[in-house]
mmCIF file of C-alpha atoms in Angstrom:
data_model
loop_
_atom_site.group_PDB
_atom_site.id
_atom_site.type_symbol
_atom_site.label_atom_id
_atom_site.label_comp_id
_atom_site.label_asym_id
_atom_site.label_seq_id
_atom_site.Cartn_x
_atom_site.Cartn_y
_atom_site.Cartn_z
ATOM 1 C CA UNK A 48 -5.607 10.363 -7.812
ATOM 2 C CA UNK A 49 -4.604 7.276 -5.759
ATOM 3 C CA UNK A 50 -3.209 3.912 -7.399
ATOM 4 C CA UNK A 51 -5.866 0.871 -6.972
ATOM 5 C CA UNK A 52 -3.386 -2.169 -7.882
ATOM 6 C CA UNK A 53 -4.850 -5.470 -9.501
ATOM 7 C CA UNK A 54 -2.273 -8.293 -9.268
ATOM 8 C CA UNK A 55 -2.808 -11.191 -11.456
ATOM 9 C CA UNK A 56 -1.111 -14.301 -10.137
ATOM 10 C CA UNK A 57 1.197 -16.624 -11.385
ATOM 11 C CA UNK A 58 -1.389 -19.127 -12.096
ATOM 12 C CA UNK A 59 -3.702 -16.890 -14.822
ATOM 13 C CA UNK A 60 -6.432 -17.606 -12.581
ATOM 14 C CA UNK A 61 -6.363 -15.621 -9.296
ATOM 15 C CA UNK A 62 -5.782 -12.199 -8.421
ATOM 16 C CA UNK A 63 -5.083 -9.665 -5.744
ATOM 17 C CA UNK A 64 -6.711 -6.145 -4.897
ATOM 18 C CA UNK A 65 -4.384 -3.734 -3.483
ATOM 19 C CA UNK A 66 -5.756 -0.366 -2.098
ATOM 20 C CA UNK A 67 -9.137 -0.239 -3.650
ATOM 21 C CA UNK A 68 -9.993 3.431 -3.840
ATOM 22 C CA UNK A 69 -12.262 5.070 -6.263
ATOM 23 C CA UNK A 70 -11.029 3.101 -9.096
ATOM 24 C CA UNK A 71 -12.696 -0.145 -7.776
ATOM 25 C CA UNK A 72 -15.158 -0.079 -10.140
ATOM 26 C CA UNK A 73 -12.347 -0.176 -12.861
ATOM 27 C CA UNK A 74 -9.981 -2.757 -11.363
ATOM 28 C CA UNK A 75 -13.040 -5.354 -10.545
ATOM 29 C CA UNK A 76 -14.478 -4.543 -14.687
ATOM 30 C CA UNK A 77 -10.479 -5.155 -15.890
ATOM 31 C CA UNK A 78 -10.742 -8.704 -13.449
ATOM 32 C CA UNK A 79 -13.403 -9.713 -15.000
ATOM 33 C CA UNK A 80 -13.098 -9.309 -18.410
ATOM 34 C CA UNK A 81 -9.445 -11.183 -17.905
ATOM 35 C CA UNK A 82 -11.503 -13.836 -16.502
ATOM 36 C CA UNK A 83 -9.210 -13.555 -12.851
ATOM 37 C CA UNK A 84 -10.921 -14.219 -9.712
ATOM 38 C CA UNK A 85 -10.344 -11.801 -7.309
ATOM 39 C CA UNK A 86 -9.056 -13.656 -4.050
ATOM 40 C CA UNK A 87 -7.925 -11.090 -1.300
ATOM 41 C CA UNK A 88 -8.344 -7.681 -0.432
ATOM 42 C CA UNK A 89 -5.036 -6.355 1.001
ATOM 43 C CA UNK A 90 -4.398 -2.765 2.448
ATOM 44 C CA UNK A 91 -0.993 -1.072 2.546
ATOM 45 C CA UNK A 92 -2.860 1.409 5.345
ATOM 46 C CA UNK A 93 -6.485 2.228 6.307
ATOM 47 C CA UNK A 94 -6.742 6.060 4.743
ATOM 48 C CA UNK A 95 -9.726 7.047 3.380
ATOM 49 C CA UNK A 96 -8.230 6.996 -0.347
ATOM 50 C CA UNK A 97 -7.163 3.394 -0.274
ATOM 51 C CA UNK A 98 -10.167 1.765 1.465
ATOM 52 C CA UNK A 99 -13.015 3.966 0.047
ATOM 53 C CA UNK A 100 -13.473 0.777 -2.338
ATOM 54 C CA UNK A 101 -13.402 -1.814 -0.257
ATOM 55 C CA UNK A 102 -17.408 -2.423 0.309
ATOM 56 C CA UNK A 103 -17.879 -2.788 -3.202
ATOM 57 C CA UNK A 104 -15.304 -4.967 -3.559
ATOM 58 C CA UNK A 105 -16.315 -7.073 -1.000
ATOM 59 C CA UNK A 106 -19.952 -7.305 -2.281
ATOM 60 C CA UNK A 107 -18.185 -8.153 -5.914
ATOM 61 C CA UNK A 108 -15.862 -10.607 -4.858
ATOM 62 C CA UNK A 109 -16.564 -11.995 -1.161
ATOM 63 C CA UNK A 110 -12.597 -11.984 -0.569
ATOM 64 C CA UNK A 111 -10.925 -11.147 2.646
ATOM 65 C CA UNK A 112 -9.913 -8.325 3.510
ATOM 66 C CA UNK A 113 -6.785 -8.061 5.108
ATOM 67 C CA UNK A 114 -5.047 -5.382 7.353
ATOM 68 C CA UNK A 115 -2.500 -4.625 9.759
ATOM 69 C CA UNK A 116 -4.043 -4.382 13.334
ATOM 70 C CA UNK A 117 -2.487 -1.112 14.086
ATOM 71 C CA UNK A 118 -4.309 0.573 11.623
ATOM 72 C CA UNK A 119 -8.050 -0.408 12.550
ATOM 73 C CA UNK A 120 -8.155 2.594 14.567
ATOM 74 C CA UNK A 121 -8.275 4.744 11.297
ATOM 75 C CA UNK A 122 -10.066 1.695 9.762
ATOM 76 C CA UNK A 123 -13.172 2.224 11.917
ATOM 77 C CA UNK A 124 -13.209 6.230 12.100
ATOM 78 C CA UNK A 125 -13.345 6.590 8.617
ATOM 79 C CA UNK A 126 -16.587 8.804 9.143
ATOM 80 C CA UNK A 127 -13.692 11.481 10.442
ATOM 81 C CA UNK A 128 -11.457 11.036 8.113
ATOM 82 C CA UNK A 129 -14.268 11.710 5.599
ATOM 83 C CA UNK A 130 -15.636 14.644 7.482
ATOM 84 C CA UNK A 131 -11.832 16.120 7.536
ATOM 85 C CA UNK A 132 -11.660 16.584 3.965
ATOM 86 C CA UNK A 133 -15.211 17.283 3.358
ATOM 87 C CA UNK A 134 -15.745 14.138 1.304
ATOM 88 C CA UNK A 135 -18.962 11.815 1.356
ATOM 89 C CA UNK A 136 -18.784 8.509 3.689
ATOM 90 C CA UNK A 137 -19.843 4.974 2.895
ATOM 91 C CA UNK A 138 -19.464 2.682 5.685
ATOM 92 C CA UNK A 139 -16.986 -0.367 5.014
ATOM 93 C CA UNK A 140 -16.705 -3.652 5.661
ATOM 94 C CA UNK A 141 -14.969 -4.933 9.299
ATOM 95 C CA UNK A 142 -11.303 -6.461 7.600
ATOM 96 C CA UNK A 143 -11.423 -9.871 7.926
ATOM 97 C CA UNK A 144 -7.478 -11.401 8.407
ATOM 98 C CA UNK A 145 -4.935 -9.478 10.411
ATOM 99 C CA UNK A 146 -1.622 -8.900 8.390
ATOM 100 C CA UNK A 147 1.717 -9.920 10.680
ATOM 101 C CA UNK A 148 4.845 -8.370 9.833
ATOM 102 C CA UNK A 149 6.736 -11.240 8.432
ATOM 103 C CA UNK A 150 4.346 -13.268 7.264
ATOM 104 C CA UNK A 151 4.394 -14.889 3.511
ATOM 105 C CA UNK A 152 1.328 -15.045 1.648
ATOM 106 C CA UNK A 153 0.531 -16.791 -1.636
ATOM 107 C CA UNK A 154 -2.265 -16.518 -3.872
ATOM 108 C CA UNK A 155 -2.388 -18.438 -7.311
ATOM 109 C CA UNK A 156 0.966 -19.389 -6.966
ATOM 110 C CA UNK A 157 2.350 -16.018 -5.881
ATOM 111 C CA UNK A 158 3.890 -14.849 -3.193
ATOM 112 C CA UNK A 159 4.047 -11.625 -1.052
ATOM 113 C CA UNK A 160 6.201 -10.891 1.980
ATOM 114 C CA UNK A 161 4.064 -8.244 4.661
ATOM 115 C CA UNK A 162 6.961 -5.873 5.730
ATOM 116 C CA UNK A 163 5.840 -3.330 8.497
ATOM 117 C CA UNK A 164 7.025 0.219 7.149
ATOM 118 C CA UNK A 165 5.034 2.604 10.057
ATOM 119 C CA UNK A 166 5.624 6.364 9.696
ATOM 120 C CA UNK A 167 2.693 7.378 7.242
ATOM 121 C CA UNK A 168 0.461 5.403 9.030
ATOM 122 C CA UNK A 169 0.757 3.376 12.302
ATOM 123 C CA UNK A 170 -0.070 0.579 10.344
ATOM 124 C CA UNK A 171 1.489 0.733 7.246
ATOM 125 C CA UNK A 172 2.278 -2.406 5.534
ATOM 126 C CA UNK A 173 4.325 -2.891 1.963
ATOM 127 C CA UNK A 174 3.721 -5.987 0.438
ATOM 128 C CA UNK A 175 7.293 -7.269 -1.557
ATOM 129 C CA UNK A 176 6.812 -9.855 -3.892
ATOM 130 C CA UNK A 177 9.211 -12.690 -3.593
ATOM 131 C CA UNK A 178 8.920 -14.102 -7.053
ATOM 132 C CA UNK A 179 9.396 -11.035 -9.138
ATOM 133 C CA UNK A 180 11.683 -7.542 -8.126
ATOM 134 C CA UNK A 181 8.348 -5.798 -7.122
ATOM 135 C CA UNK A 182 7.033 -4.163 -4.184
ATOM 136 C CA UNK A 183 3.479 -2.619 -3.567
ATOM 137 C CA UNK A 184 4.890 -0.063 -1.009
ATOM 138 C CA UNK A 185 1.671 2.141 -0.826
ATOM 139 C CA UNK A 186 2.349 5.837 -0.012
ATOM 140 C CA UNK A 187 5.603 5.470 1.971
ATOM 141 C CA UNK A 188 7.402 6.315 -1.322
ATOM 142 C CA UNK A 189 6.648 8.077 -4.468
ATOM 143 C CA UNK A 190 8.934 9.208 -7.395
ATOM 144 C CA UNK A 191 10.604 12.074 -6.261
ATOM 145 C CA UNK A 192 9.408 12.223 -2.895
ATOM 146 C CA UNK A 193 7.738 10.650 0.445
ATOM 147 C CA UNK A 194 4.879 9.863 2.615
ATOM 148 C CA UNK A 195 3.463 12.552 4.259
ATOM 149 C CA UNK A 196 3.174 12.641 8.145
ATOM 150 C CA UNK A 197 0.850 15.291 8.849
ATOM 151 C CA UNK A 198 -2.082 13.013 9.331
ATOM 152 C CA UNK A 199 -3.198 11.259 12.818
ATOM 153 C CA UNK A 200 -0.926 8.570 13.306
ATOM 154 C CA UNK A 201 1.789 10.419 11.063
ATOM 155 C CA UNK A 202 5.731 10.515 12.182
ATOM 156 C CA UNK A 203 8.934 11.935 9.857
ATOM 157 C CA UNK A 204 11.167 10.124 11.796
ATOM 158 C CA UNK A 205 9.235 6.849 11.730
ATOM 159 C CA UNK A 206 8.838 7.140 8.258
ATOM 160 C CA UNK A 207 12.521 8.123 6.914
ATOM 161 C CA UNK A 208 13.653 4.811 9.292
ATOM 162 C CA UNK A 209 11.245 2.786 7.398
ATOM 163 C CA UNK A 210 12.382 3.955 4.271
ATOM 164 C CA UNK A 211 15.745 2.806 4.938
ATOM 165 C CA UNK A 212 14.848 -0.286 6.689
ATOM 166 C CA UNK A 213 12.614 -1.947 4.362
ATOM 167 C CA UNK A 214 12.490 0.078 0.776
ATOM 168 C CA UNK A 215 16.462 0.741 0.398
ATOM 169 C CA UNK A 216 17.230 -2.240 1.223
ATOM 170 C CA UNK A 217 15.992 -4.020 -1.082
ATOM 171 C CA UNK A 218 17.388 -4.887 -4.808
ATOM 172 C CA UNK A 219 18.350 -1.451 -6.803
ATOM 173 C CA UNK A 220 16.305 -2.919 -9.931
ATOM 174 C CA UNK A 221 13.415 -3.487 -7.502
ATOM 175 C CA UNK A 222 9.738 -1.766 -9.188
ATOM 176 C CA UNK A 223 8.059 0.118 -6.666
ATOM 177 C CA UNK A 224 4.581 0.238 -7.185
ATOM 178 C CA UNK A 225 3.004 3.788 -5.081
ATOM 179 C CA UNK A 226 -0.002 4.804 -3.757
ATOM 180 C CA UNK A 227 0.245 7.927 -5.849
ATOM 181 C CA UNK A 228 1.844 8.263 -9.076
ATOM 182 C CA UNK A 229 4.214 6.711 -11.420
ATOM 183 C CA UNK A 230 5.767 3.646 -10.623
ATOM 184 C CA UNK A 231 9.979 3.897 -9.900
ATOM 185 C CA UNK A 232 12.680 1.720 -8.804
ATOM 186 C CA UNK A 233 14.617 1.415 -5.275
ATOM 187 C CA UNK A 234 17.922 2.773 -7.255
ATOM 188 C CA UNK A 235 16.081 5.296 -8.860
ATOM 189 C CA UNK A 236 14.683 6.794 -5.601
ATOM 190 C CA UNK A 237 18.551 6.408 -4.203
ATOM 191 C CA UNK A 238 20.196 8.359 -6.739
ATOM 192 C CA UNK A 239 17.771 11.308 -6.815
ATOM 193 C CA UNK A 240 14.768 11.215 -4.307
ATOM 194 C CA UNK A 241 15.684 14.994 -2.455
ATOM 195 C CA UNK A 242 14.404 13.932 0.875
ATOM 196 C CA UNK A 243 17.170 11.353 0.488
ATOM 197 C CA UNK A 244 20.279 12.073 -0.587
ATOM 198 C CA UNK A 245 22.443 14.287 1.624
ATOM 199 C CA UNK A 246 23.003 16.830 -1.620
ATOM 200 C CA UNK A 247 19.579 17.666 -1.568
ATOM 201 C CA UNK A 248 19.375 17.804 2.414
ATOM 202 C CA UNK A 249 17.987 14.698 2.437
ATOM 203 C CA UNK A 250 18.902 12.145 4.806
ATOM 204 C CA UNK A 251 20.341 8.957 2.676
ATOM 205 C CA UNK A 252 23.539 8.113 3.909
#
């Protein structure tokens, strides 16, 4: 149950893969029959869930693929991560762009800031829109709860400090699109997310 996100840009013409996991097959079908031309491949992190689509959507679309560099590691070793949760392996794809913290990308007339939000992942990126009050933030929050950091590459600490640094930070009205789940909203996730607010235990100040 992992969220494969199809962005169509500003200009009705292009779009943008997000995390293409076992829906692929759905997103590329719902691209097509929009008539929107698929034109990158971005990856909020490299686990198995969010790039077991990537070959296929390579084949489909020949876009790039684009990741953060510190997450190749888990990129190329997906074979383990497979074998971990006893799960079938397809090799993918080597990524093709590196993503930079910082950097502003636009595709069909939209644009995405890459924000570096480590903690789930080493390499965890969330990709903010700065058109719209949207943000793609993968699985560093979900409605009602957080990342986990039991996985290789996984810190608590890391993660909470991103969460604050780049997700509550932004706008209160802000959409957060997750890697699992229902979508919810940066003020929504302040008021009530338990591993936040101090009520709860949380660590929100």
């Amino acid at each position: 149950m992992q969220n494969t996100v199809l962005v169509a840009c500003a200009d009705g013409r292009a779009a943008v893969l997000i995390d293409p996991g076992a829906a692929t097959p759905d997103a590329l079908a719902a691209a097509e029959e929009r008539g929107l031309e698929i034109v990158a491949i971005l990856l909020t992190h490299a686990h198995l869930d969010h790039v077991e689509g990537v070959a296929a959507a390579r084949k489909t679309t020949g876009a790039p693929v684009y990741l953060h560099p510190a997450d190749r590691v888990l990129y190329d070793n997906i074979w383990s991560q497979a074998a971990a949760f006893g799960v079938p392996f397809e090799p993918q794809p080597p990524p093709d762009l590196e993503l930079t913290p910082g950097e502003k990308l636009t595709f069909g007339g939209s644009g995405f800031e890459v924000v570096f939000a480590p903690g789930h992942a080493p390499g965890h990126v969330i990709f903010v829109s700065t058109d719209e009050p949207v943000a793609i933030v993968g699985d560093v929050i979900f409605l009602g709860s957080i990342g986990r950091t039991d996985l290789p590459g996984g810190d608590y600490r890391t993660l909470i400090d991103s969460i604050h640094r780049t997700v509550l930070r932004l706008p209160p009205e802000t959409r957060l699109y997750t890697g699992h789940g229902p979508e919810t909203t940066v003020g929504h996730e302040q008021r009530t997310n338990p591993f936040l607010v101090p009520v709860y235990g949380g660590d929100f100040v």
